[in-house]
Short mmCIF file of C-alpha atoms and ligand atoms in Angstrom, two decimals:
data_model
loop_
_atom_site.label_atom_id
_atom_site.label_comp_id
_atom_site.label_asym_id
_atom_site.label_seq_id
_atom_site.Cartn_x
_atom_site.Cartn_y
_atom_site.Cartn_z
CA UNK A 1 -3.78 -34.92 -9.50
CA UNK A 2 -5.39 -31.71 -7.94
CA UNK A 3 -4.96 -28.72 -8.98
CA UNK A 4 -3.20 -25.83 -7.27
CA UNK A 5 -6.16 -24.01 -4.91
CA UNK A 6 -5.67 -20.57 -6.31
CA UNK A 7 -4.98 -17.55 -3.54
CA UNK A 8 -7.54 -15.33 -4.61
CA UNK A 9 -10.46 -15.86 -6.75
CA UNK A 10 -11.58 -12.16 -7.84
CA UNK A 11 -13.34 -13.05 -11.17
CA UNK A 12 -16.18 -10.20 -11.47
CA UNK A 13 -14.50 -8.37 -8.54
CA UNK A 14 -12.99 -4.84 -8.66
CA UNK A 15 -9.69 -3.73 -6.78
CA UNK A 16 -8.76 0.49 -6.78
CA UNK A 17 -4.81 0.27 -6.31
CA UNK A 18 -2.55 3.11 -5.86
CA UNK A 19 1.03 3.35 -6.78
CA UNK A 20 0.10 1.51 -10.02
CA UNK A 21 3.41 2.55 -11.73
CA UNK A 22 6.40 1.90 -8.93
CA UNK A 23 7.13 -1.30 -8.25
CA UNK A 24 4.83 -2.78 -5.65
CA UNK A 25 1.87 -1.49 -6.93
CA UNK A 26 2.26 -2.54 -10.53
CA UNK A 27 2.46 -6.02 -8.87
CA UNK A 28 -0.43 -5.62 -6.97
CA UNK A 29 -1.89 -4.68 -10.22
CA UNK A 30 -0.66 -7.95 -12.19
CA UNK A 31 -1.62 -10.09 -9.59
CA UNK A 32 -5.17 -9.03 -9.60
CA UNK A 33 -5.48 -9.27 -13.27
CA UNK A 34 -4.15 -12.96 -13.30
CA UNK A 35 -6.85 -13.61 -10.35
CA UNK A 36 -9.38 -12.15 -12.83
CA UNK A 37 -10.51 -8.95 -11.53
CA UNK A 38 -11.31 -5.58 -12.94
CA UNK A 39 -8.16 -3.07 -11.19
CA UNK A 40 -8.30 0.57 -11.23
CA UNK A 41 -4.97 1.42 -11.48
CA UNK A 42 -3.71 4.87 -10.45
CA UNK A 43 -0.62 7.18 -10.65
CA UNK A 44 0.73 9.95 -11.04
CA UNK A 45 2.74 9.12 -14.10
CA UNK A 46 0.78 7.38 -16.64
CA UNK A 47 -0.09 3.88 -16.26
CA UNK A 48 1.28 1.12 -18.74
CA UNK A 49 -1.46 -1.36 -19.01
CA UNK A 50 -3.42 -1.46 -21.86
CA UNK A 51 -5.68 -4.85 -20.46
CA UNK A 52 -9.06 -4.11 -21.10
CA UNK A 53 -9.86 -4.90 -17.67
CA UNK A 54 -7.67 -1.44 -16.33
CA UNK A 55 -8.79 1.34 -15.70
CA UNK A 56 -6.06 3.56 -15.54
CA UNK A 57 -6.40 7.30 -13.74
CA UNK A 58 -3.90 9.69 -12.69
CA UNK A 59 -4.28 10.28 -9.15
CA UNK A 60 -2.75 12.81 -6.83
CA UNK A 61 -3.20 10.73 -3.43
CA UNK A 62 -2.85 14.23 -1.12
CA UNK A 63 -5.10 16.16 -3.05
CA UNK A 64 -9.08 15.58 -1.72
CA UNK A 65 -11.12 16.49 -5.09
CA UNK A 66 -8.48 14.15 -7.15
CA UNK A 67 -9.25 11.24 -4.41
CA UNK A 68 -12.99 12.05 -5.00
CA UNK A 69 -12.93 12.41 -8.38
CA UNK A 70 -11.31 8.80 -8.57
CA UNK A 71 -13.86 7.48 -6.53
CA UNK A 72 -16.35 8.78 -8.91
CA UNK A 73 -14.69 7.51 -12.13
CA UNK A 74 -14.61 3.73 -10.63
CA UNK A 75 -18.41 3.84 -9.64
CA UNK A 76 -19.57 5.32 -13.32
CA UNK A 77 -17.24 2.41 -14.80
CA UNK A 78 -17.87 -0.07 -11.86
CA UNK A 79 -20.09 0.28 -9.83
CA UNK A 80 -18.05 -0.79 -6.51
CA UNK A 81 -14.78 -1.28 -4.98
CA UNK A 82 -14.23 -4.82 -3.52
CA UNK A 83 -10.53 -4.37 -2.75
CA UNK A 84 -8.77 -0.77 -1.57
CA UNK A 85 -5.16 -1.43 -2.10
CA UNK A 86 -3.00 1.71 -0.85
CA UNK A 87 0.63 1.33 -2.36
CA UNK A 88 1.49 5.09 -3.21
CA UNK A 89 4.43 5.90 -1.01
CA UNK A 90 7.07 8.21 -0.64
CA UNK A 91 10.29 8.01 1.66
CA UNK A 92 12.24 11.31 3.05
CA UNK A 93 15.24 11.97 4.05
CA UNK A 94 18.02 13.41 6.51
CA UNK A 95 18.61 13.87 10.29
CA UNK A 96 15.38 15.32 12.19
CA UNK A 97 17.02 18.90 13.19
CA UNK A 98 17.74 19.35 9.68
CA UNK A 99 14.18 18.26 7.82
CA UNK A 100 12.01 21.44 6.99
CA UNK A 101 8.35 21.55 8.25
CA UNK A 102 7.15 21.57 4.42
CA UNK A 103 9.09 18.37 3.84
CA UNK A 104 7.73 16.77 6.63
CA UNK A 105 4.10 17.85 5.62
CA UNK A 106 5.23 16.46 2.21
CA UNK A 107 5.82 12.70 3.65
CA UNK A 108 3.21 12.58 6.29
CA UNK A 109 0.09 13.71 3.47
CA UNK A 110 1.90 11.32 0.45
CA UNK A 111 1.37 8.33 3.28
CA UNK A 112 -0.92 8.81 6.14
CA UNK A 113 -3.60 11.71 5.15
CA UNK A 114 -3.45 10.39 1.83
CA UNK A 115 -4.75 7.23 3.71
CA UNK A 116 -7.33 8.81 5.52
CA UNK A 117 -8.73 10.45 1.82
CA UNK A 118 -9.04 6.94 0.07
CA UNK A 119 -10.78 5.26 2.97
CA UNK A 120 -13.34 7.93 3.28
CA UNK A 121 -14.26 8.68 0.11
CA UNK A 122 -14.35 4.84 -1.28
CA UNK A 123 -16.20 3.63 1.53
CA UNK A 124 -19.90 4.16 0.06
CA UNK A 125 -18.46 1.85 -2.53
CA UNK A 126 -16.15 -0.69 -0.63
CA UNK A 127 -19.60 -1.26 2.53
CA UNK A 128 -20.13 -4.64 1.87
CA UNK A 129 -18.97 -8.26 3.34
CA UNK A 130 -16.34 -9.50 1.89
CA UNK A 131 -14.23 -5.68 0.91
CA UNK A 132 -11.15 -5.76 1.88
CA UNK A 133 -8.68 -2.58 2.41
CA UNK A 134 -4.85 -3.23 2.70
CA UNK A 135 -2.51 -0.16 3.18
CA UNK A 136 1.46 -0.28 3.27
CA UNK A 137 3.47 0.58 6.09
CA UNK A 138 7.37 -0.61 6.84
CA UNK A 139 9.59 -1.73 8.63
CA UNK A 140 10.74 1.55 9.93
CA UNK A 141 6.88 1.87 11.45
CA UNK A 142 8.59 -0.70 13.50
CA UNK A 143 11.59 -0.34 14.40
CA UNK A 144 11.96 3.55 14.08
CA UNK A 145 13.43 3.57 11.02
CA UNK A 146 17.02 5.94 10.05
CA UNK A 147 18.33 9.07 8.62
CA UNK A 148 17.99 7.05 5.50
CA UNK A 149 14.20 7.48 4.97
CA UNK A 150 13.82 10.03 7.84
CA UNK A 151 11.55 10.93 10.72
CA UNK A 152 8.44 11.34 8.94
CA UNK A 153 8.20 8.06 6.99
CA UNK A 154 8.13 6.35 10.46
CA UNK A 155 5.98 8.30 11.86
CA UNK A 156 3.37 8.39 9.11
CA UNK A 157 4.15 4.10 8.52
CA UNK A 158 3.83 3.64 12.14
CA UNK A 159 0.37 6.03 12.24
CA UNK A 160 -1.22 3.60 9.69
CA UNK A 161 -0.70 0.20 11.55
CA UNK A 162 -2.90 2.47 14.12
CA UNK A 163 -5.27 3.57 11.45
CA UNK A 164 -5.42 0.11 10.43
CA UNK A 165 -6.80 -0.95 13.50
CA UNK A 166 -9.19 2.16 14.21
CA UNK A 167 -11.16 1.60 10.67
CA UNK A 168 -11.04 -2.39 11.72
CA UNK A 169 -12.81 -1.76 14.32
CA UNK A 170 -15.19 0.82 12.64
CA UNK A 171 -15.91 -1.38 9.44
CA UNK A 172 -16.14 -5.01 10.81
CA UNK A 173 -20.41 -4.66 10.95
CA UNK A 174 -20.02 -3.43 7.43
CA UNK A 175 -18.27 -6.88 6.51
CA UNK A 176 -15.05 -4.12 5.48
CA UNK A 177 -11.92 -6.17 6.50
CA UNK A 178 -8.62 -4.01 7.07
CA UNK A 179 -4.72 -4.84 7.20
CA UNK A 180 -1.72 -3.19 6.43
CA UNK A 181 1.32 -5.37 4.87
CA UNK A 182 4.89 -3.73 6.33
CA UNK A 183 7.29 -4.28 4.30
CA UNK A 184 11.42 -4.05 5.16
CA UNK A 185 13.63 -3.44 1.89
CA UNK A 186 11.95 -4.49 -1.31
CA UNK A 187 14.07 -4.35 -4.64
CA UNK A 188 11.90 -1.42 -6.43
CA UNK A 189 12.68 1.85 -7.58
CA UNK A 190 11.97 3.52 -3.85
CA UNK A 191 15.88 1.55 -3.48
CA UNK A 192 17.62 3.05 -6.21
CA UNK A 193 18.14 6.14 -3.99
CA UNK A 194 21.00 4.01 -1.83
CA UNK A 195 24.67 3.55 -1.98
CA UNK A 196 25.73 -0.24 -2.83
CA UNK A 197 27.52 0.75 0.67
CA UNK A 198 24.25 1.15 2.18
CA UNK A 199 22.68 -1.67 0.12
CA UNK A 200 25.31 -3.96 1.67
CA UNK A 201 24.97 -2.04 5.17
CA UNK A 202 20.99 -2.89 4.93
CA UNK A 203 21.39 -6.66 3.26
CA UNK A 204 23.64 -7.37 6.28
CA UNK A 205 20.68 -6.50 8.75
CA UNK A 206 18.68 -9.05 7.06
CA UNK A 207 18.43 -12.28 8.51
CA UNK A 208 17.33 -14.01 5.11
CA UNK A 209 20.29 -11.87 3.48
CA UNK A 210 18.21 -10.20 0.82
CA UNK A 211 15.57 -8.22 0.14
CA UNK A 212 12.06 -8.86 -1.02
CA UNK A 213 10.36 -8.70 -4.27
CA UNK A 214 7.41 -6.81 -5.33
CA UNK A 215 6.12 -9.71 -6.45
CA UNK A 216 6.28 -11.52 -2.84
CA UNK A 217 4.65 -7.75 -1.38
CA UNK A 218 1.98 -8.62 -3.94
CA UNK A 219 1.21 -11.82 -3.16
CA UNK A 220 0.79 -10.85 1.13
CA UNK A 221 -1.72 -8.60 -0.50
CA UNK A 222 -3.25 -11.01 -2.16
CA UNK A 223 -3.72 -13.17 0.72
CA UNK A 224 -5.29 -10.58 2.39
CA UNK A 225 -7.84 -9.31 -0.16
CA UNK A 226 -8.18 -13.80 -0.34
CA UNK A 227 -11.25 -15.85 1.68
CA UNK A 228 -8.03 -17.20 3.60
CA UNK A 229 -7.84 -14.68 5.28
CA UNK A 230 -11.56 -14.36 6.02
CA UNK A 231 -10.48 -13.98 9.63
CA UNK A 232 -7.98 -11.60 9.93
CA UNK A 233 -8.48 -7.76 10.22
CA UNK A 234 -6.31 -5.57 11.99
CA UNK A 235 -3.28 -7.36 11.30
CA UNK A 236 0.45 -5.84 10.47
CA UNK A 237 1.68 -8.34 7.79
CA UNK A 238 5.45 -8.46 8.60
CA UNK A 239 7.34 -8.76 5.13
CA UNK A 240 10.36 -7.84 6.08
CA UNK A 241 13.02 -10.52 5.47
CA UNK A 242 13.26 -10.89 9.35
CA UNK A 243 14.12 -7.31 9.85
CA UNK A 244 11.42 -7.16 12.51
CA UNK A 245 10.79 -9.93 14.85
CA UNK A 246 10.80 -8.29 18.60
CA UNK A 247 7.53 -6.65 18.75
N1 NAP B 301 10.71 -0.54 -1.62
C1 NAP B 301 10.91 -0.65 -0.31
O1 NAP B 301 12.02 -0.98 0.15
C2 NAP B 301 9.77 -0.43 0.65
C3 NAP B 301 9.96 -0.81 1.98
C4 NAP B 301 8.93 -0.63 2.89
C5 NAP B 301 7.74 -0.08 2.47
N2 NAP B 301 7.59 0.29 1.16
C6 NAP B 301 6.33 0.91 0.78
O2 NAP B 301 5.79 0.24 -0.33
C7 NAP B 301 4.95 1.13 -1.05
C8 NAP B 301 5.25 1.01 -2.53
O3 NAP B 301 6.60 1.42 -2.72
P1 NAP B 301 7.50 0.86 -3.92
O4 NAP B 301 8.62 0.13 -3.29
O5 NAP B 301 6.67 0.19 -4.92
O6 NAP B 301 8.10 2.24 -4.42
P2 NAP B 301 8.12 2.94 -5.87
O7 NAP B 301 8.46 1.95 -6.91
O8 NAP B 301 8.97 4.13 -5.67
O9 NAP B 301 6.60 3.40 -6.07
C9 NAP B 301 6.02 4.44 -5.34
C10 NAP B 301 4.66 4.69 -5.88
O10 NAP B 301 4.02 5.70 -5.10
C11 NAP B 301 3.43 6.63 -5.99
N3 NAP B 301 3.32 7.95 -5.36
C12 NAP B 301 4.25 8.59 -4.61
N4 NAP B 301 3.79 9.78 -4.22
C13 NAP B 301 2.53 9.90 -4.74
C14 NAP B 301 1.54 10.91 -4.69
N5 NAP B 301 1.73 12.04 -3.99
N6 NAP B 301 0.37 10.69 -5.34
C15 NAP B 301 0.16 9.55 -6.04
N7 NAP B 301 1.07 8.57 -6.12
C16 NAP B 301 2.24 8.74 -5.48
C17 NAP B 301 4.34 6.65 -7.20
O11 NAP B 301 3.61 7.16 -8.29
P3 NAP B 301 4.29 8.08 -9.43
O12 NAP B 301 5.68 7.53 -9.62
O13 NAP B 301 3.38 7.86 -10.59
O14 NAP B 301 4.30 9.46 -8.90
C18 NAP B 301 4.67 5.18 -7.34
O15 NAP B 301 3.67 4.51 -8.06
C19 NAP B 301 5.18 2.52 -0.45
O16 NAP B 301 4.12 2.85 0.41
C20 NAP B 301 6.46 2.35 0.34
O17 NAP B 301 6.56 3.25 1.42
C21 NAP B 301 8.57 0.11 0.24
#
C-alpha cells in the first residue's frame, strides 16, 4: 500500500505568515509546521506557539518600520523567506454615505497597503525559484460585497486579486510565484460579529449550505505554496462554498 503523497513538503523551508492569532492564519501556521517548515508567525496579540520551529513577532501590518523590522528579524534567524503568507485582515462596516474617511483609510491600509509593505520589503529574501506569496482576498472582492463588511473591504479584497496579478507578472523571472485564495464565509472569529439572523441569511446564499473552515483556507494555501501548483501564478483561489461562480 502507498502512502498518502503529502501536499507540501517544506522540511528546511521557511514561511512569514500574518494573522498568526485569528483563525485562518493560525491554520496556515499549523499546517506549515506539520509539513515541516520553520513559520514566522506574526500578530498583533501575542502568538500561542511555543514549537521551537516559531518564531513569533508582533507585527503591525500598516505600519512600514514594523514590516521592515520583521523582515529583518526573519533574515538574522533565517536567512530567507520561501513562503509570504498574508492572512491579517480586517472587515468594516455600514452603508457607504455613512463610513468616515479615517475608517475607510483604516480598512484599505489593514488589507491592501499593508500588502504592498510585506511584498516589498520581503522580496530581497523571498527572490528565488520556487517562493511562493499567497495573499487573502473574499468573496466580496467578487461579488461587491454588503453593508455587512462595507465598501472598503471590497474594494481593498478586490485591489489585491489585481495586485496579485501585477507582482505575477513582475516576479515570474525571479522564480516568485503569486496567488491570492478568496475566501466566502469561514467559521473564525472575523464571524462572531453577525446575528444568527444574518448567519442564517448568509448560510442560505451558500450553495454547499455552510461555511468553510480555517482549516480547508489553510490547506488552498498549502496547495499553493505546494510543487502542485508549480504552474499556477496569478490565480484567485475561489473558496467560497459556491458563493461565487459567475465571473
Ligand atoms: N472569516 C471569514 O469569513 C473571511 C471571509 C473572507 C475572507 N477572509 C479573510 O481571511 C483573512 C483571515 O481572517 P480570519 O477569518 O482568520 O479572521 P480573524 O480570526 O479575525 O483574524 C484576523 C487576523 O488579522 C490580524 N490583523 C488585523 N488587523 C491587523 C493589523 N492592523 N496588523 C496586524 N494584524 C492584523 C489579527 O491579528 P490580531 O488579532 O493579533 O490583531 C488576526 O490575526 C482576512 O484577510 C479576512 O479578510 C475571512
Amino acid at each position: 500500500m502507498t502512502a498518502t503523497p503529502t501536499l507540501l513538503d517544506a522540511a528546511g523551508k521557511v514561511a512569514f505568515v500574518t494573522g498568526a492569532t485569528g483563525g485562518i492564519g493560525k491554520a496556515c501556521v499549523d499546517m506549515f509546521l506539520g509539513a515541516g517548515a520553520s513559520v514566522v508567525a506574526t500578530g498583533r496579540r501575542a502568538v500561542a506557539n511555543d514549537n521551537a520551529r516559531v518564531l513569533k513577532l508582533s507585527l503591525e501590518v500598516t505600519d512600514e518600520a514594523q514590516v521592515a523590522d520583521a523582515i529583518a528579524k526573519t533574515k538574522a534567524r533565517f536567512g530567507t523567506i520561501d513562503y509570504l503568507v498574508h492572512m491579517a485582515g480586517m472587515v468594516g462596516k455600514g452603508r457607504l454615505d455613512q463610513l468616515s474617511l479615517a475608517d475607510w483609510r483604516t480598512v484599505v491600509d489593514t488589507n491592501l497597503t499593508s500588502a504592498f509593505l510585506l511584498m516589498k520589503h520581503a522580496y530581497p529574501l523571498l527572490r528565488k525559484p520556487g517562493a511562493s506569496v499567497v495573499l487573502c482576498g473574499s468573496s466580496n472582492g467578487a461579488n461587491g460585497g454588503s453593508h455587512l463588511s462595507g465598501a472598503a473591504y471590497a474594494s481593498s479584497k478586490a485591489a489585491l486579486v489585481n495586485l496579485t496579478r501585477y507582482a505575477a507578472k513582475e516576479w515570474a523571472p525571479d522564480g516568485i510565484r503569486v496567488n491570492i485564495l478568496s475566501p466566502g464565509p469561514v467559521d473564525t472569529p472575523m464571524l462572531d460579529r453577525l446575528s444568527d439572523i444574518q448567519h442564517e441569511g448568509l448560510k442560505a446564499q451558500l450553495p454547499l449550505g455552510r461555511y468553510a473552515t480555517a482549516a480547508e483556507c489553510a490547506g488552498g494555501v498549502m496547495f499553493l505554496c505546494s510543487a502542485h501548483a508549480s504552474s499556477m501564478t496569478g490565480t484567485n483561489m475561489n473558496v467560497s462554498s459556491g458563493l461565487v461562480l459567475d465571473r
